[in-house]
Every structure is written in C-alpha cells, then in structure tokens.
Amino acid sequence: MPVRTPLMQTLGLAHPIIQAPMAGGGDTPALVAAVAEAGGIGFLGAQYLPLERIGEVARAVRARTNRAFGVNLFAPQPAPVLPPDPEAAVARVAPFFAELGLEAPSVPASAADDFEDRLAALLETGASSLSFTMGLLPEPAMQAARARGMTLIGTATSVDEAVALERSGVDAIVAQGGEAGGHRGTFLGDLGAGVVGTMALVPQVVDAVSVPVIASGGIMDGRGIAAALVLGAQAVQMGTAFLTCDEAGVPEAYKAAILAAAEHQTRVTRAFSGRPARGIVNRFMEIVEAGAGPGDILGFPLQNALTRPMRTAAGGQGKADCLSLWAGQGVRLAGRGPASALMARLAAGTAAAFGRADG
C-alpha cells in the first residue's frame, strides 16, 4: 500500500476511497456512515432532496457515525428553454406513463433556481466537505463554505475544466472519466464531448493542476484504485460499486440490472433528464432516443421533472425498463453485500495490487 496521500490526511481517510454522491436516493445515511466507519468518506447527493429534508438526512448520518462525511450539489445551471413544440417530448414518454398506470404527463413548469437555499441548508449539515458538479460555484458560495472549514471539491471532465476549477480556488478536483455512471460533469464546450477515458484523463489533469486529483470512472476494485494512484491521483471516487451494497437506496430492480449487465451495455443518454448521463440501456432509453429530433427531449432539468413520476412508479413496481439505471462501464465487477465488506475487499485488493507491482 502506498504512503498516505496529502488528500487522505485532509479528508481523514484510512483508505483512499470516496463513495460518490448519488442524487436520487442511492446514497442513504446508512451507506454514507458505513463507508465512513470503514475508513473512507461517503457523500450525500443533496440536489434532489427536499430542502426541509437535508438537515434530517445529515442528522441521520451523524447518528450512525462520528466520522467525516461530505455533501454534494449541482453548480447553478442556466435556465432551460422550452422548444417550440414541447408536447412532442411529452408524447414520447406518454405511453410509458400509461403502461405504469399513471395519469398522462404534461409539460413541466420551470422551477425557480433554489441554489442559494440549497447551499444554505448544506452549510448547516456539519459536513466536512462540499463537492459540486456541472460547473463552477459562485465566489460567495466558495467563501461561505470556506468559512465553515469545508473542503471544496469540483468535478472536471477535461483538462480545461480542471484548470478553471483550480483557478476558482477548489481544494481538490474529481477527474471524471468517460466510463463513469450518472450525469456527466461537463461545463465547458460541447456537453456530449466530455467522455475522455479515466486512464487518459487522470494523468493529464495531474500534470495540469497543483491541487490533489481524485480519479473517477470505471473503478470497481483494488486494481482500479492502485492504477489510479499510480497515475497520480490521491484518491478515487466510486459510485456503481456501492449501488449494489445492502445499504444503497435504489430499487431492487436497479441492483439486479447492474448485476446482470455487461460492460458494453451502458451508454450516455439524455432521455431521462435532458443532460448527458451514462446508464444501462433499457427499453425507455431506446424508444425515446430512436429518431429523436432537437426538440423531442427537453433540456435539463425539465426532462428530469417530466420523467420523475414515471421513474418513481417504475421503482415501486420493479420495472427496470422505465428506470434511469445510472451505472459505469465496470458493471461486471459489481457484487452484493454490506458496504463494510466491499470496503474491506477494496483495501485488500489495493494492497495486493501494489504488492504484485513491487514484486
């Protein structure tokens, strides 16, 4: 095992493992606390939590552990613009609503930007770290987090984004490779172009910035952790590996889909949320994307709001064909069991991988 990295010391880690924030229910207080107790750090994805529940969820984490945990939110996003005929997007998803026994969908209203209120709630959680994705945080937000002693972690899918994040004053950068599941953090240039592979992205980001780099994307076991550290990362962020843990809050149909999937069965899609995100290909993705024109899928977060009732119902009914099955390309390496057992395997696997390299 390599020496303890400076970032591990900053975050209070025994192992260079960060459980990725998974907005939407995957990262339960039980999961976050279990990762912390096992020597890593877990993050709560708070973007979709009702504002009044953020404090409640943080207290639930603290009731389970005295160790550090983190919180995550999306950087402020530009207001989405409806296409000339938004009913076309509604019509593409309507058959799935009917199939699930739901009322017919309608064009979602544009929600007010609640970034300031959400940030204020996160600052009161007692979390030691604040991570963010899809852009830069406004300087007042950075200052407010620093005043609470929080470590600031931004997300980059390119070297240019990493440089911009460093200039903004972050303490560390997640280099999100194209293999990663869930939403792409891209915020400079073409949203669809931010899919550089982890092995290529990490060393280039490490060479371009002076702050610690966290590798993310396709890392599922100790071999992947060791490879990331050799490339210059000071820790790794893992999401898909934790989604099939006992403590993860996603529906059983979602866990089963991950365990049954192969590496070639994920792709980046806008069908569920309106923003590029990697997930397991299913019937909804294929039908909504087939022949879709520019206005047939609403922009983020309108498409996300449009499909939310469908996804909620599908989870309750166990219908994976209508779920957003966010997952990375390392799905064959997923397994079941408690998070503590996964953390033990990751730590042992990392040590073994370094032992083989040294031998």
mmCIF file of C-alpha atoms in Angstrom:
data_model
loop_
_atom_site.group_PDB
_atom_site.id
_atom_site.type_symbol
_atom_site.label_atom_id
_atom_site.label_comp_id
_atom_site.label_asym_id
_atom_site.label_seq_id
_atom_site.Cartn_x
_atom_site.Cartn_y
_atom_site.Cartn_z
ATOM 1 C CA MET A 1 0.000 0.000 0.000
ATOM 2 C CA PRO A 2 1.378 3.451 -0.869
ATOM 3 C CA VAL A 3 2.052 6.103 1.731
ATOM 4 C CA ARG A 4 -0.900 8.142 2.904
ATOM 5 C CA THR A 5 -1.534 10.951 0.423
ATOM 6 C CA PRO A 6 -1.990 14.589 1.497
ATOM 7 C CA LEU A 7 -5.642 14.467 0.426
ATOM 8 C CA MET A 8 -6.232 11.383 2.581
ATOM 9 C CA GLN A 9 -4.878 13.339 5.539
ATOM 10 C CA THR A 10 -7.090 16.333 4.714
ATOM 11 C CA LEU A 11 -10.220 14.191 4.454
ATOM 12 C CA GLY A 12 -9.290 11.939 7.377
ATOM 13 C CA LEU A 13 -9.164 8.754 5.317
ATOM 14 C CA ALA A 14 -7.637 5.425 6.254
ATOM 15 C CA HIS A 15 -8.200 4.298 2.656
ATOM 16 C CA PRO A 16 -8.149 6.477 -0.488
ATOM 17 C CA ILE A 17 -11.817 5.748 -1.195
ATOM 18 C CA ILE A 18 -14.649 8.242 -1.670
ATOM 19 C CA GLN A 19 -18.201 6.975 -2.069
ATOM 20 C CA ALA A 20 -19.633 9.125 -4.835
ATOM 21 C CA PRO A 21 -22.689 11.284 -4.228
ATOM 22 C CA MET A 22 -25.665 9.678 -5.954
ATOM 23 C CA ALA A 23 -28.538 12.156 -6.009
ATOM 24 C CA GLY A 24 -31.855 10.393 -6.183
ATOM 25 C CA GLY A 25 -31.683 8.034 -3.216
ATOM 26 C CA GLY A 26 -28.718 5.727 -3.793
ATOM 27 C CA ASP A 27 -26.547 7.241 -1.087
ATOM 28 C CA THR A 28 -28.576 6.609 2.058
ATOM 29 C CA PRO A 29 -27.390 7.727 5.515
ATOM 30 C CA ALA A 30 -26.683 4.072 6.274
ATOM 31 C CA LEU A 31 -24.389 3.771 3.239
ATOM 32 C CA VAL A 32 -22.565 7.050 3.885
ATOM 33 C CA ALA A 33 -21.993 6.131 7.524
ATOM 34 C CA ALA A 34 -20.850 2.586 6.720
ATOM 35 C CA VAL A 35 -18.228 3.875 4.278
ATOM 36 C CA ALA A 36 -17.021 6.397 6.857
ATOM 37 C CA GLU A 37 -16.803 3.778 9.596
ATOM 38 C CA ALA A 38 -14.750 1.559 7.271
ATOM 39 C CA GLY A 39 -12.121 4.259 6.689
ATOM 40 C CA GLY A 40 -13.409 6.039 3.583
ATOM 41 C CA ILE A 41 -15.687 9.041 3.210
ATOM 42 C CA GLY A 42 -19.238 8.991 1.929
ATOM 43 C CA PHE A 43 -21.070 11.829 0.207
ATOM 44 C CA LEU A 44 -24.758 12.695 0.249
ATOM 45 C CA GLY A 45 -26.105 13.824 -3.119
ATOM 46 C CA ALA A 46 -28.464 16.550 -1.960
ATOM 47 C CA GLN A 47 -29.586 18.056 -5.274
ATOM 48 C CA TYR A 48 -32.962 16.310 -5.368
ATOM 49 C CA LEU A 49 -33.667 16.199 -1.641
ATOM 50 C CA PRO A 50 -36.490 18.474 -0.495
ATOM 51 C CA LEU A 51 -34.882 21.422 1.279
ATOM 52 C CA GLU A 52 -36.572 20.564 4.556
ATOM 53 C CA ARG A 53 -35.104 17.046 4.486
ATOM 54 C CA ILE A 54 -31.436 17.966 4.043
ATOM 55 C CA GLY A 55 -30.879 18.575 7.745
ATOM 56 C CA GLU A 56 -32.843 15.446 8.655
ATOM 57 C CA VAL A 57 -30.732 13.234 6.387
ATOM 58 C CA ALA A 58 -27.481 14.744 7.686
ATOM 59 C CA ARG A 59 -28.579 14.100 11.263
ATOM 60 C CA ALA A 60 -29.328 10.505 10.302
ATOM 61 C CA VAL A 61 -25.721 10.142 9.113
ATOM 62 C CA ARG A 62 -24.370 11.723 12.287
ATOM 63 C CA ALA A 63 -26.482 9.370 14.408
ATOM 64 C CA ARG A 64 -24.588 6.466 12.842
ATOM 65 C CA THR A 65 -21.025 7.788 12.832
ATOM 66 C CA ASN A 66 -18.815 10.494 14.295
ATOM 67 C CA ARG A 67 -16.522 10.327 11.274
ATOM 68 C CA ALA A 68 -16.398 12.893 8.490
ATOM 69 C CA PHE A 69 -18.878 12.873 5.620
ATOM 70 C CA GLY A 70 -19.482 15.115 2.611
ATOM 71 C CA VAL A 71 -22.377 16.721 0.760
ATOM 72 C CA ASN A 72 -22.828 17.457 -2.926
ATOM 73 C CA LEU A 73 -24.893 19.758 -5.124
ATOM 74 C CA PHE A 74 -25.038 20.923 -8.729
ATOM 75 C CA ALA A 75 -23.480 24.238 -9.678
ATOM 76 C CA PRO A 76 -26.051 26.851 -10.755
ATOM 77 C CA GLN A 77 -27.438 25.931 -14.172
ATOM 78 C CA PRO A 78 -28.714 28.211 -16.944
ATOM 79 C CA ALA A 79 -32.479 28.358 -17.189
ATOM 80 C CA PRO A 80 -33.740 25.761 -19.693
ATOM 81 C CA VAL A 81 -35.559 26.922 -22.799
ATOM 82 C CA LEU A 82 -38.654 25.082 -23.981
ATOM 83 C CA PRO A 83 -38.658 24.009 -27.648
ATOM 84 C CA PRO A 84 -41.355 25.447 -29.947
ATOM 85 C CA ASP A 85 -43.440 22.296 -29.527
ATOM 86 C CA PRO A 86 -42.767 20.811 -26.059
ATOM 87 C CA GLU A 87 -45.746 18.480 -26.458
ATOM 88 C CA ALA A 88 -43.585 16.359 -28.778
ATOM 89 C CA ALA A 89 -41.348 15.457 -25.841
ATOM 90 C CA VAL A 90 -44.378 14.719 -23.688
ATOM 91 C CA ALA A 91 -45.841 12.445 -26.368
ATOM 92 C CA ARG A 92 -42.654 10.355 -26.498
ATOM 93 C CA VAL A 93 -42.899 9.412 -22.814
ATOM 94 C CA ALA A 94 -46.710 9.238 -22.514
ATOM 95 C CA PRO A 95 -47.003 5.511 -23.421
ATOM 96 C CA PHE A 96 -44.744 4.597 -20.508
ATOM 97 C CA PHE A 97 -46.925 6.574 -18.096
ATOM 98 C CA ALA A 98 -49.961 4.684 -19.360
ATOM 99 C CA GLU A 99 -48.147 1.368 -19.020
ATOM 100 C CA LEU A 100 -47.426 2.136 -15.359
ATOM 101 C CA GLY A 101 -50.993 3.203 -14.653
ATOM 102 C CA LEU A 102 -50.143 6.892 -14.257
ATOM 103 C CA GLU A 103 -52.059 9.945 -15.359
ATOM 104 C CA ALA A 104 -50.960 11.365 -18.696
ATOM 105 C CA PRO A 105 -47.862 13.576 -18.371
ATOM 106 C CA SER A 106 -47.832 17.282 -19.138
ATOM 107 C CA VAL A 107 -45.190 19.898 -19.900
ATOM 108 C CA PRO A 108 -43.390 20.599 -16.603
ATOM 109 C CA ALA A 109 -43.231 24.135 -15.310
ATOM 110 C CA SER A 110 -39.806 25.741 -14.998
ATOM 111 C CA ALA A 111 -38.833 25.576 -11.338
ATOM 112 C CA ALA A 112 -37.221 28.551 -9.633
ATOM 113 C CA ASP A 113 -33.488 28.213 -9.045
ATOM 114 C CA ASP A 114 -33.100 27.225 -5.384
ATOM 115 C CA PHE A 115 -29.289 27.099 -5.388
ATOM 116 C CA GLU A 116 -28.886 29.691 -2.630
ATOM 117 C CA ASP A 117 -31.393 27.986 -0.324
ATOM 118 C CA ARG A 118 -29.914 24.554 -1.020
ATOM 119 C CA LEU A 119 -26.397 25.769 -0.332
ATOM 120 C CA ALA A 120 -27.515 27.390 2.922
ATOM 121 C CA ALA A 121 -29.047 24.106 4.056
ATOM 122 C CA LEU A 122 -25.893 22.160 3.179
ATOM 123 C CA LEU A 123 -23.715 24.570 5.123
ATOM 124 C CA GLU A 124 -25.699 23.675 8.256
ATOM 125 C CA THR A 125 -25.222 19.895 7.961
ATOM 126 C CA GLY A 126 -21.889 19.640 9.754
ATOM 127 C CA ALA A 127 -20.343 18.014 6.677
ATOM 128 C CA SER A 128 -16.591 18.390 6.347
ATOM 129 C CA SER A 129 -16.555 18.551 2.534
ATOM 130 C CA LEU A 130 -18.665 20.140 -0.180
ATOM 131 C CA SER A 131 -18.369 18.726 -3.686
ATOM 132 C CA PHE A 132 -20.112 20.012 -6.772
ATOM 133 C CA THR A 133 -20.508 19.201 -10.438
ATOM 134 C CA MET A 134 -21.663 20.690 -13.775
ATOM 135 C CA GLY A 135 -19.853 23.980 -13.365
ATOM 136 C CA LEU A 136 -18.132 26.443 -11.058
ATOM 137 C CA LEU A 137 -19.519 27.711 -7.780
ATOM 138 C CA PRO A 138 -20.046 31.452 -7.391
ATOM 139 C CA GLU A 139 -17.318 33.062 -5.287
ATOM 140 C CA PRO A 140 -19.718 33.958 -2.425
ATOM 141 C CA ALA A 141 -20.657 30.276 -2.183
ATOM 142 C CA MET A 142 -16.987 29.286 -2.081
ATOM 143 C CA GLN A 143 -16.339 31.820 0.668
ATOM 144 C CA ALA A 144 -19.305 30.608 2.699
ATOM 145 C CA ALA A 145 -18.088 27.006 2.520
ATOM 146 C CA ARG A 146 -14.541 28.000 3.431
ATOM 147 C CA ALA A 147 -15.869 29.912 6.440
ATOM 148 C CA ARG A 148 -17.307 26.589 7.670
ATOM 149 C CA GLY A 149 -13.938 24.881 7.181
ATOM 150 C CA MET A 150 -15.276 22.698 4.376
ATOM 151 C CA THR A 151 -13.001 21.104 1.781
ATOM 152 C CA LEU A 152 -14.168 22.210 -1.684
ATOM 153 C CA ILE A 153 -14.126 19.606 -4.454
ATOM 154 C CA GLY A 154 -15.118 20.335 -8.066
ATOM 155 C CA THR A 155 -15.688 17.970 -10.997
ATOM 156 C CA ALA A 156 -13.851 18.111 -14.335
ATOM 157 C CA THR A 157 -14.196 16.022 -17.495
ATOM 158 C CA SER A 158 -11.331 17.778 -19.300
ATOM 159 C CA VAL A 159 -8.021 19.469 -18.546
ATOM 160 C CA ASP A 160 -9.511 22.881 -19.365
ATOM 161 C CA GLU A 161 -12.250 22.347 -16.814
ATOM 162 C CA ALA A 162 -9.708 21.235 -14.214
ATOM 163 C CA VAL A 163 -7.638 24.369 -14.781
ATOM 164 C CA ALA A 164 -10.767 26.530 -14.448
ATOM 165 C CA LEU A 165 -11.661 24.788 -11.190
ATOM 166 C CA GLU A 166 -8.180 25.291 -9.768
ATOM 167 C CA ARG A 167 -8.318 28.989 -10.651
ATOM 168 C CA SER A 168 -11.652 29.234 -8.853
ATOM 169 C CA GLY A 169 -9.990 28.074 -5.634
ATOM 170 C CA VAL A 170 -11.068 24.469 -5.096
ATOM 171 C CA ASP A 171 -9.086 22.233 -2.756
ATOM 172 C CA ALA A 172 -9.312 19.119 -4.962
ATOM 173 C CA ILE A 173 -10.669 18.040 -8.343
ATOM 174 C CA VAL A 174 -12.577 14.914 -9.354
ATOM 175 C CA ALA A 175 -11.350 13.868 -12.803
ATOM 176 C CA GLN A 176 -14.495 12.176 -14.133
ATOM 177 C CA GLY A 177 -13.603 9.741 -16.880
ATOM 178 C CA GLY A 178 -15.992 8.786 -19.636
ATOM 179 C CA GLU A 179 -16.562 5.371 -18.059
ATOM 180 C CA ALA A 180 -18.341 6.913 -15.056
ATOM 181 C CA GLY A 181 -22.013 6.272 -14.470
ATOM 182 C CA GLY A 182 -24.544 9.034 -13.918
ATOM 183 C CA HIS A 183 -24.522 12.614 -15.096
ATOM 184 C CA ARG A 184 -21.504 13.994 -16.872
ATOM 185 C CA GLY A 185 -19.969 16.964 -15.073
ATOM 186 C CA THR A 186 -19.020 18.718 -18.312
ATOM 187 C CA PHE A 187 -19.402 22.507 -18.235
ATOM 188 C CA LEU A 188 -17.038 23.842 -20.911
ATOM 189 C CA GLY A 189 -17.706 23.229 -24.599
ATOM 190 C CA ASP A 190 -19.900 20.523 -26.075
ATOM 191 C CA LEU A 191 -21.741 18.610 -23.349
ATOM 192 C CA GLY A 192 -21.520 15.447 -25.413
ATOM 193 C CA ALA A 193 -17.742 15.627 -25.810
ATOM 194 C CA GLY A 194 -16.743 15.213 -22.157
ATOM 195 C CA VAL A 195 -16.162 11.459 -22.291
ATOM 196 C CA VAL A 196 -12.354 11.168 -22.182
ATOM 197 C CA GLY A 197 -11.417 7.849 -20.551
ATOM 198 C CA THR A 198 -10.203 7.782 -16.947
ATOM 199 C CA MET A 199 -6.777 6.337 -17.766
ATOM 200 C CA ALA A 200 -6.156 9.132 -20.280
ATOM 201 C CA LEU A 201 -7.757 11.954 -18.300
ATOM 202 C CA VAL A 202 -6.235 11.490 -14.844
ATOM 203 C CA PRO A 203 -2.527 11.874 -15.647
ATOM 204 C CA GLN A 204 -3.185 14.849 -17.918
ATOM 205 C CA VAL A 205 -5.173 16.595 -15.180
ATOM 206 C CA VAL A 206 -2.499 15.719 -12.600
ATOM 207 C CA ASP A 207 0.130 17.372 -14.817
ATOM 208 C CA ALA A 208 -2.017 20.469 -15.408
ATOM 209 C CA VAL A 209 -3.003 21.413 -11.836
ATOM 210 C CA SER A 210 -1.313 21.623 -8.452
ATOM 211 C CA VAL A 211 -4.272 20.617 -6.278
ATOM 212 C CA PRO A 212 -4.990 16.952 -5.469
ATOM 213 C CA VAL A 213 -6.813 14.932 -8.123
ATOM 214 C CA ILE A 214 -9.459 12.279 -7.442
ATOM 215 C CA ALA A 215 -9.949 9.636 -10.137
ATOM 216 C CA SER A 216 -13.492 8.622 -11.061
ATOM 217 C CA GLY A 217 -14.957 6.388 -13.748
ATOM 218 C CA GLY A 218 -14.962 2.618 -14.153
ATOM 219 C CA ILE A 219 -13.095 1.968 -10.875
ATOM 220 C CA MET A 220 -14.646 -1.030 -9.141
ATOM 221 C CA ASP A 221 -11.900 -2.882 -7.252
ATOM 222 C CA GLY A 222 -8.436 -2.628 -5.719
ATOM 223 C CA ARG A 223 -6.739 -2.986 -9.086
ATOM 224 C CA GLY A 224 -8.520 0.121 -10.334
ATOM 225 C CA ILE A 225 -7.659 2.038 -7.177
ATOM 226 C CA ALA A 226 -3.988 1.089 -7.459
ATOM 227 C CA ALA A 227 -3.919 2.076 -11.134
ATOM 228 C CA ALA A 228 -5.435 5.482 -10.352
ATOM 229 C CA LEU A 229 -2.889 6.131 -7.614
ATOM 230 C CA VAL A 230 -0.026 5.160 -9.909
ATOM 231 C CA LEU A 231 -1.375 7.652 -12.457
ATOM 232 C CA GLY A 232 -1.044 10.394 -9.843
ATOM 233 C CA ALA A 233 -4.495 10.533 -8.264
ATOM 234 C CA GLN A 234 -4.548 10.916 -4.483
ATOM 235 C CA ALA A 235 -7.864 9.090 -4.042
ATOM 236 C CA VAL A 236 -10.667 7.565 -6.083
ATOM 237 C CA GLN A 237 -14.390 8.265 -6.207
ATOM 238 C CA MET A 238 -16.615 5.232 -6.765
ATOM 239 C CA GLY A 239 -20.353 5.094 -7.363
ATOM 240 C CA THR A 240 -21.504 1.983 -9.222
ATOM 241 C CA ALA A 241 -19.615 -0.355 -6.876
ATOM 242 C CA PHE A 242 -21.639 0.983 -3.944
ATOM 243 C CA LEU A 243 -25.041 0.906 -5.675
ATOM 244 C CA THR A 244 -25.388 -2.838 -5.169
ATOM 245 C CA CYS A 245 -24.476 -2.705 -1.469
ATOM 246 C CA ASP A 246 -27.152 -3.687 1.029
ATOM 247 C CA GLU A 247 -27.341 -0.109 2.319
ATOM 248 C CA ALA A 248 -27.857 1.528 -1.086
ATOM 249 C CA GLY A 249 -31.315 3.029 -1.516
ATOM 250 C CA VAL A 250 -32.048 2.201 -5.160
ATOM 251 C CA PRO A 251 -34.836 -0.282 -6.019
ATOM 252 C CA GLU A 252 -34.004 -3.973 -6.143
ATOM 253 C CA ALA A 253 -34.779 -3.973 -9.859
ATOM 254 C CA TYR A 254 -31.986 -1.425 -10.325
ATOM 255 C CA LYS A 255 -29.493 -3.525 -8.352
ATOM 256 C CA ALA A 256 -30.462 -6.620 -10.322
ATOM 257 C CA ALA A 257 -29.953 -4.746 -13.607
ATOM 258 C CA ILE A 258 -26.418 -3.755 -12.581
ATOM 259 C CA LEU A 259 -25.554 -7.309 -11.557
ATOM 260 C CA ALA A 260 -26.864 -8.660 -14.872
ATOM 261 C CA ALA A 261 -25.241 -6.048 -17.117
ATOM 262 C CA ALA A 262 -22.086 -6.292 -19.218
ATOM 263 C CA GLU A 263 -19.519 -3.574 -19.907
ATOM 264 C CA HIS A 264 -20.877 -2.850 -23.398
ATOM 265 C CA GLN A 265 -24.459 -2.373 -22.210
ATOM 266 C CA THR A 266 -24.144 1.181 -20.899
ATOM 267 C CA ARG A 267 -24.207 4.386 -22.902
ATOM 268 C CA VAL A 268 -24.578 8.119 -22.462
ATOM 269 C CA THR A 269 -28.156 9.335 -22.874
ATOM 270 C CA ARG A 270 -30.304 12.459 -22.497
ATOM 271 C CA ALA A 271 -33.577 10.529 -22.472
ATOM 272 C CA PHE A 272 -34.238 10.622 -18.739
ATOM 273 C CA SER A 273 -33.006 14.033 -17.608
ATOM 274 C CA GLY A 274 -32.179 16.119 -20.661
ATOM 275 C CA ARG A 275 -28.477 16.130 -19.775
ATOM 276 C CA PRO A 276 -25.871 13.536 -20.834
ATOM 277 C CA ALA A 277 -25.631 10.707 -18.292
ATOM 278 C CA ARG A 278 -24.325 7.140 -18.527
ATOM 279 C CA GLY A 279 -26.680 4.304 -17.706
ATOM 280 C CA ILE A 280 -27.624 0.752 -18.626
ATOM 281 C CA VAL A 281 -29.512 0.647 -21.916
ATOM 282 C CA ASN A 282 -33.168 -0.224 -21.459
ATOM 283 C CA ARG A 283 -36.410 -0.027 -23.385
ATOM 284 C CA PHE A 284 -37.254 3.551 -22.383
ATOM 285 C CA MET A 285 -33.842 4.805 -23.471
ATOM 286 C CA GLU A 286 -34.012 3.046 -26.825
ATOM 287 C CA ILE A 287 -37.552 4.140 -27.690
ATOM 288 C CA VAL A 288 -37.235 7.772 -26.583
ATOM 289 C CA GLU A 289 -33.890 8.221 -28.340
ATOM 290 C CA ALA A 290 -34.911 6.495 -31.584
ATOM 291 C CA GLY A 291 -35.185 9.156 -34.271
ATOM 292 C CA ALA A 292 -35.425 11.946 -31.694
ATOM 293 C CA GLY A 293 -35.106 15.430 -33.131
ATOM 294 C CA PRO A 294 -33.698 18.525 -31.378
ATOM 295 C CA GLY A 295 -36.964 19.319 -29.573
ATOM 296 C CA ASP A 296 -38.076 15.772 -28.767
ATOM 297 C CA ILE A 297 -36.185 15.644 -25.462
ATOM 298 C CA LEU A 298 -36.496 18.638 -23.145
ATOM 299 C CA GLY A 299 -33.451 20.329 -21.653
ATOM 300 C CA PHE A 300 -32.236 19.698 -18.107
ATOM 301 C CA PRO A 301 -33.902 19.820 -15.613
ATOM 302 C CA LEU A 302 -37.251 19.925 -17.458
ATOM 303 C CA GLN A 303 -36.886 16.412 -18.903
ATOM 304 C CA ASN A 304 -35.867 15.218 -15.452
ATOM 305 C CA ALA A 305 -39.060 16.677 -13.997
ATOM 306 C CA LEU A 306 -41.117 15.217 -16.856
ATOM 307 C CA THR A 307 -39.870 11.659 -16.297
ATOM 308 C CA ARG A 308 -39.696 11.715 -12.480
ATOM 309 C CA PRO A 309 -43.233 10.359 -11.827
ATOM 310 C CA MET A 310 -42.569 7.530 -14.276
ATOM 311 C CA ARG A 311 -39.247 6.631 -12.657
ATOM 312 C CA THR A 312 -40.747 6.701 -9.167
ATOM 313 C CA ALA A 313 -43.603 4.428 -10.189
ATOM 314 C CA ALA A 314 -41.279 2.077 -12.056
ATOM 315 C CA GLY A 315 -39.101 1.685 -8.970
ATOM 316 C CA GLY A 316 -42.109 0.781 -6.863
ATOM 317 C CA GLN A 317 -43.350 -1.692 -9.464
ATOM 318 C CA GLY A 318 -39.939 -3.257 -10.076
ATOM 319 C CA LYS A 319 -39.882 -2.320 -13.772
ATOM 320 C CA ALA A 320 -36.277 -1.647 -14.713
ATOM 321 C CA ASP A 321 -37.264 -0.830 -18.313
ATOM 322 C CA CYS A 322 -38.535 2.564 -17.129
ATOM 323 C CA LEU A 323 -35.802 3.384 -14.607
ATOM 324 C CA SER A 324 -32.767 5.586 -15.129
ATOM 325 C CA LEU A 325 -30.212 2.853 -14.427
ATOM 326 C CA TRP A 326 -27.155 5.062 -13.949
ATOM 327 C CA ALA A 327 -24.066 2.864 -13.940
ATOM 328 C CA GLY A 328 -20.487 2.925 -15.169
ATOM 329 C CA GLN A 329 -18.703 0.592 -17.553
ATOM 330 C CA GLY A 330 -17.260 -1.600 -14.790
ATOM 331 C CA VAL A 331 -20.609 -3.280 -14.082
ATOM 332 C CA ARG A 332 -19.314 -6.867 -14.406
ATOM 333 C CA LEU A 333 -17.233 -6.241 -11.269
ATOM 334 C CA ALA A 334 -20.244 -5.346 -9.096
ATOM 335 C CA GLY A 335 -21.283 -7.602 -6.237
ATOM 336 C CA ARG A 336 -23.774 -7.837 -3.376
ATOM 337 C CA GLY A 337 -23.187 -7.470 0.336
ATOM 338 C CA PRO A 338 -22.707 -4.843 3.041
ATOM 339 C CA ALA A 339 -20.614 -1.741 2.385
ATOM 340 C CA SER A 340 -18.190 -2.746 5.138
ATOM 341 C CA ALA A 341 -17.345 -5.945 3.241
ATOM 342 C CA LEU A 342 -16.865 -4.026 0.000
ATOM 343 C CA MET A 343 -14.550 -1.562 1.727
ATOM 344 C CA ALA A 344 -12.513 -4.436 3.166
ATOM 345 C CA ARG A 345 -12.187 -6.024 -0.287
ATOM 346 C CA LEU A 346 -11.163 -2.717 -1.838
ATOM 347 C CA ALA A 347 -8.481 -2.102 0.774
ATOM 348 C CA ALA A 348 -7.117 -5.651 0.500
ATOM 349 C CA GLY A 349 -7.247 -5.567 -3.292
ATOM 350 C CA THR A 350 -5.370 -2.276 -3.443
ATOM 351 C CA ALA A 351 -2.637 -3.607 -1.166
ATOM 352 C CA ALA A 352 -2.411 -6.802 -3.206
ATOM 353 C CA ALA A 353 -2.154 -4.889 -6.462
ATOM 354 C CA PHE A 354 0.725 -2.796 -5.128
ATOM 355 C CA GLY A 355 2.326 -5.947 -3.780
ATOM 356 C CA ARG A 356 2.260 -7.537 -7.220
ATOM 357 C CA ALA A 357 3.690 -4.388 -8.762
ATOM 358 C CA ASP A 358 6.503 -4.244 -6.193
ATOM 359 C CA GLY A 359 7.254 -7.922 -6.633
#
